Backbone as numpy.savetxt, mean C-alpha at the origin, in Angstrom:
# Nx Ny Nz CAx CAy CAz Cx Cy Cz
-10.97 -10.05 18.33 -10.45 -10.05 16.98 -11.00 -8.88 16.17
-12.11 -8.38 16.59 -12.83 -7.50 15.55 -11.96 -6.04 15.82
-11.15 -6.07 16.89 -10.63 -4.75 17.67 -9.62 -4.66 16.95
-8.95 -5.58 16.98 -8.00 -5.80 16.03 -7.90 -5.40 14.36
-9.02 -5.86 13.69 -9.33 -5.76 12.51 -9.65 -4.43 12.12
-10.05 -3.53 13.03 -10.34 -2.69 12.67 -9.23 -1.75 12.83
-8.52 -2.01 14.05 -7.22 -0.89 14.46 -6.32 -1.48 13.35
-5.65 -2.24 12.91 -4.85 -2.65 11.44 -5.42 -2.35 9.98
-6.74 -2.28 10.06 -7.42 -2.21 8.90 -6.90 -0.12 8.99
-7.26 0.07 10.10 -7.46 2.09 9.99 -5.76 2.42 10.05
-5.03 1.69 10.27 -3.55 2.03 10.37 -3.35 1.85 8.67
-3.30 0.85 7.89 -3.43 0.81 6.87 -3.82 1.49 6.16
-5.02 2.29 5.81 -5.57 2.93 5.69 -5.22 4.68 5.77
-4.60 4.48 7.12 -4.14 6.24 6.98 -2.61 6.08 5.98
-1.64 4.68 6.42 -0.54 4.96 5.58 -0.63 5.00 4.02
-1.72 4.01 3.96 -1.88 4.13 2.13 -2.31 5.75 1.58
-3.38 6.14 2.51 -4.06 6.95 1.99 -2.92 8.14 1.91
-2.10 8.37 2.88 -1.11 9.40 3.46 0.02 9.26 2.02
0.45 8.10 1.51 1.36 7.89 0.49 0.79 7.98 -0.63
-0.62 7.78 -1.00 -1.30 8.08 -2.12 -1.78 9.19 -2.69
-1.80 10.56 -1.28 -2.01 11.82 -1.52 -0.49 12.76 -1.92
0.49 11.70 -1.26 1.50 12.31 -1.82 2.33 12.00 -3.11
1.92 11.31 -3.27 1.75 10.57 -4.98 0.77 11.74 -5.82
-0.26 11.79 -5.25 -0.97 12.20 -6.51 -1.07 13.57 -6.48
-0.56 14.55 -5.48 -0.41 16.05 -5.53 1.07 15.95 -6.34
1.74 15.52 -6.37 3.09 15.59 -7.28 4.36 16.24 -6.40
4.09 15.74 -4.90 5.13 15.96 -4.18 6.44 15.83 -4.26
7.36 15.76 -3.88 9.16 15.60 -4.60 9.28 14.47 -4.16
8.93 13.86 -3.28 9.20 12.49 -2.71 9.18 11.28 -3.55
7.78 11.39 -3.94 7.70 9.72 -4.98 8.64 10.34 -6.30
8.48 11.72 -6.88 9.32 11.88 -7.79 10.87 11.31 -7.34
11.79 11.74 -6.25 12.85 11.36 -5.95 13.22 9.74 -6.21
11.84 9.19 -5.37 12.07 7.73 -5.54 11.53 7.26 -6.53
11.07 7.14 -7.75 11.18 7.09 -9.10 12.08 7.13 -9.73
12.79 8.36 -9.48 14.05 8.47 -10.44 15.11 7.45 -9.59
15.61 7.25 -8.78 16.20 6.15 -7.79 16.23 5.10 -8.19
14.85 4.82 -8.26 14.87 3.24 -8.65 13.99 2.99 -10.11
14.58 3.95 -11.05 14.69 4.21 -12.70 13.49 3.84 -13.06
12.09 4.32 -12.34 10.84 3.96 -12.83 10.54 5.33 -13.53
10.22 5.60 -14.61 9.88 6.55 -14.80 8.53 7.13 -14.66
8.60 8.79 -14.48 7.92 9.84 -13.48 6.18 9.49 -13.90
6.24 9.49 -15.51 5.00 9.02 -15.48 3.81 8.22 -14.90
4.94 7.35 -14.34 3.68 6.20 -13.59 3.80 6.62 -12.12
4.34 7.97 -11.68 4.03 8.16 -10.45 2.44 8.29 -10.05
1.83 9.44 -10.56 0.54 9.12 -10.49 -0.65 8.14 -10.84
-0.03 6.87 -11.49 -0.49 6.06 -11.79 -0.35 5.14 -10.53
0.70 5.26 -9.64 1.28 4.54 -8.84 0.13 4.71 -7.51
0.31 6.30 -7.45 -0.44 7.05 -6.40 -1.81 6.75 -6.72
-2.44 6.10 -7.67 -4.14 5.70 -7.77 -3.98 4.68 -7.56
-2.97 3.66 -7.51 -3.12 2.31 -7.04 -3.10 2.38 -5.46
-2.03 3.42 -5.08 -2.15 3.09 -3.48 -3.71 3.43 -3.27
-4.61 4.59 -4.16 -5.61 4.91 -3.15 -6.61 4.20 -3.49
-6.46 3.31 -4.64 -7.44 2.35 -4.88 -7.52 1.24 -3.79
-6.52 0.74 -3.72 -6.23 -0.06 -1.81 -6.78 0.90 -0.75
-6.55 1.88 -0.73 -7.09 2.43 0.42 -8.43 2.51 0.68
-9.28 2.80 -0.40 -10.77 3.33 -1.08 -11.40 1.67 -0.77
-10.77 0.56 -1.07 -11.15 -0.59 -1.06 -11.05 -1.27 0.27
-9.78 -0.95 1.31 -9.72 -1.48 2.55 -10.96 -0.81 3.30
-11.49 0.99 2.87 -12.86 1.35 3.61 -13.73 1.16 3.48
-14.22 0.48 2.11 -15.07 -0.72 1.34 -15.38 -1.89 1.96
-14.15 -2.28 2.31 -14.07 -3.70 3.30 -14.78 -3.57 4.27
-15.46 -2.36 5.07 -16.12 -2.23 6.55 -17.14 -2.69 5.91
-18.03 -2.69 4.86 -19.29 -2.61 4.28 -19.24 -3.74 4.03
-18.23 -3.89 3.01 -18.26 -5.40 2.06 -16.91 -6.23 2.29
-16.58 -7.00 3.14 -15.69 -7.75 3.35 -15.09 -8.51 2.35
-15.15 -9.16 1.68 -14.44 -9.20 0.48 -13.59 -8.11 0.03
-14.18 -7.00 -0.42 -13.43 -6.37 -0.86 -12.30 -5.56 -0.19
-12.61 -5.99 1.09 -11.26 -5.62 1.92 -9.64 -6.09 1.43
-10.21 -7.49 1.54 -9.79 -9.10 1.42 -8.81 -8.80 0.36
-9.53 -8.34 -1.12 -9.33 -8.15 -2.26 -7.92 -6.60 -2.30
-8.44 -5.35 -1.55 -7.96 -4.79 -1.77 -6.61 -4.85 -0.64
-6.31 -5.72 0.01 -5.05 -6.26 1.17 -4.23 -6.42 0.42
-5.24 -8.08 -0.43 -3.93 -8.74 -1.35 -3.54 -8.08 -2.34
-4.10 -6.65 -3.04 -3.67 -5.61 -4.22 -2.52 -5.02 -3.30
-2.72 -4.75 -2.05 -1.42 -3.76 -1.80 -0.07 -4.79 -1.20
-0.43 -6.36 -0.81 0.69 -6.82 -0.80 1.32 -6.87 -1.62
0.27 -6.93 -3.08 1.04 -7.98 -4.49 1.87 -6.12 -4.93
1.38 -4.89 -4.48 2.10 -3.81 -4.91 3.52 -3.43 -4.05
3.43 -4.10 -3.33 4.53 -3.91 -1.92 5.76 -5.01 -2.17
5.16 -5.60 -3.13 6.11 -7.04 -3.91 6.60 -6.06 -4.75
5.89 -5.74 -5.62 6.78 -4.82 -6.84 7.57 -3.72 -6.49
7.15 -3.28 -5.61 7.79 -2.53 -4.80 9.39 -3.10 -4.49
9.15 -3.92 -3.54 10.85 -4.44 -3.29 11.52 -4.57 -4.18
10.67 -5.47 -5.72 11.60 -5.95 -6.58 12.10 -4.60 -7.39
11.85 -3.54 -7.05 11.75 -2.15 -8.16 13.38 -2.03 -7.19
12.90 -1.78 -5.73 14.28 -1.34 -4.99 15.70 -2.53 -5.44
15.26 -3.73 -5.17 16.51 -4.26 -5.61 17.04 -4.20 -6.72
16.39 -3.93 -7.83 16.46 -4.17 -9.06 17.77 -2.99 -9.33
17.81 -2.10 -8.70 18.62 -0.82 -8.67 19.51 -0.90 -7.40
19.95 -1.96 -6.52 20.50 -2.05 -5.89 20.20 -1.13 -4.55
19.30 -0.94 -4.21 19.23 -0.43 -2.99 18.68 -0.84 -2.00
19.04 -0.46 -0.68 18.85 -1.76 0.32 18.70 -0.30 1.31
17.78 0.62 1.03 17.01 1.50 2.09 15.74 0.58 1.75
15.35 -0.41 3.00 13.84 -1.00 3.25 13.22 -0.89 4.19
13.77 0.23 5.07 12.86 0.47 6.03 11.51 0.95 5.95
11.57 1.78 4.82 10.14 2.29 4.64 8.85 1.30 3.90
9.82 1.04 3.43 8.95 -0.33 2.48 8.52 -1.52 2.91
9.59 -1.69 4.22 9.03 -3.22 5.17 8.22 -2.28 5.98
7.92 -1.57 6.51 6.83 -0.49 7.25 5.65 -1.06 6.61
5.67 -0.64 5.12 4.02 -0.52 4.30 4.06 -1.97 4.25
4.87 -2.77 3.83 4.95 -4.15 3.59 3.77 -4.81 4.74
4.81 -4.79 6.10 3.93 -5.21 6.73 3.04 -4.92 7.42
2.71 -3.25 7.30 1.05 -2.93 7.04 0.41 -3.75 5.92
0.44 -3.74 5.49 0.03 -4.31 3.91 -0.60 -5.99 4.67
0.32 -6.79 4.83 0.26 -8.02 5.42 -0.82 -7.94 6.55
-0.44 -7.42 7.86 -1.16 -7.76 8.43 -2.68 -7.15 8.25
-2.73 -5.86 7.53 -4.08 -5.92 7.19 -4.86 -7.05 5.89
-4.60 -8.05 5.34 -4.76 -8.86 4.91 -4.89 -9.52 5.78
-3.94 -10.24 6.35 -4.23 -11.25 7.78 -5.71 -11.37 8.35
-5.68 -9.99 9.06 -6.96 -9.54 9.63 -8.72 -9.34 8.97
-7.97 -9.17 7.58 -9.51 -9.33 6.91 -9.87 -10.19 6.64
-8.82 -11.28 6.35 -9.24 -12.93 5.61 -9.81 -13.44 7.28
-9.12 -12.92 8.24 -10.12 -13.88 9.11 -10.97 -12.98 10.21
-11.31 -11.86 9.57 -12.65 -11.36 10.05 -13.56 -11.68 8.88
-12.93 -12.02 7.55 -14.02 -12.17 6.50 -14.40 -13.94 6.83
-13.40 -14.75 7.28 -13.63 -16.29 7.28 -13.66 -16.56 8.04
């Protein structure tokens, strides 16, 4: 189990971190999907410190388990807003989003029961 926890925990980890650097350099991408799904541009980089605050917190989790725990369920409950942002605008591209989604999930999975 611990093999586990750790290979889901570091997969996690590179995708958050990988989507959070491209968030916060001001790449065209999260801009594109912002304007898409009518969030405006401002909270892109606001967006991009939440992914890396999950990320910063899932490498936290090696140290302090809890805060793994803690920072799982921040990127499921962001991977929720997430969907509801895409439907909300009618769009039904979720491939990328059930990707992080269920990164998101199963690194939660894995910490609640390497932490319990």
């Amino acid at each position: 189990m611990f093999a586990a926890y750790v290979i889901v925990t570091t997969v996690a980890v590179v995708f958050n971190g990988g989507a959070a650097g491209t968030y916060l350099i001001g790449h065209d991408y999260p801009k594109a999907q912002a304007d898409m799904k009518r969030v405006p541009r401002s909270w892109v980089p606001v967006l991009g410190a939440l992914l890396a605050a999950g990320t910063v917190g899932l490498l936290a989790g090696f140290a302090v388990p809890v805060l793994g725990v803690l920072a799982a369920t921040g990127l499921v409950l962001y991977f929720t807003g997430a969907l509801v942002a895409h439907l909300r605008v009618g769009s039904r591209q979720l491939v990328g989003w059930a990707v992080f989604f269920v990164t998101a999930v199963a690194a939660l999975w894995v910490n609640v029961a390497h932490t319990w």
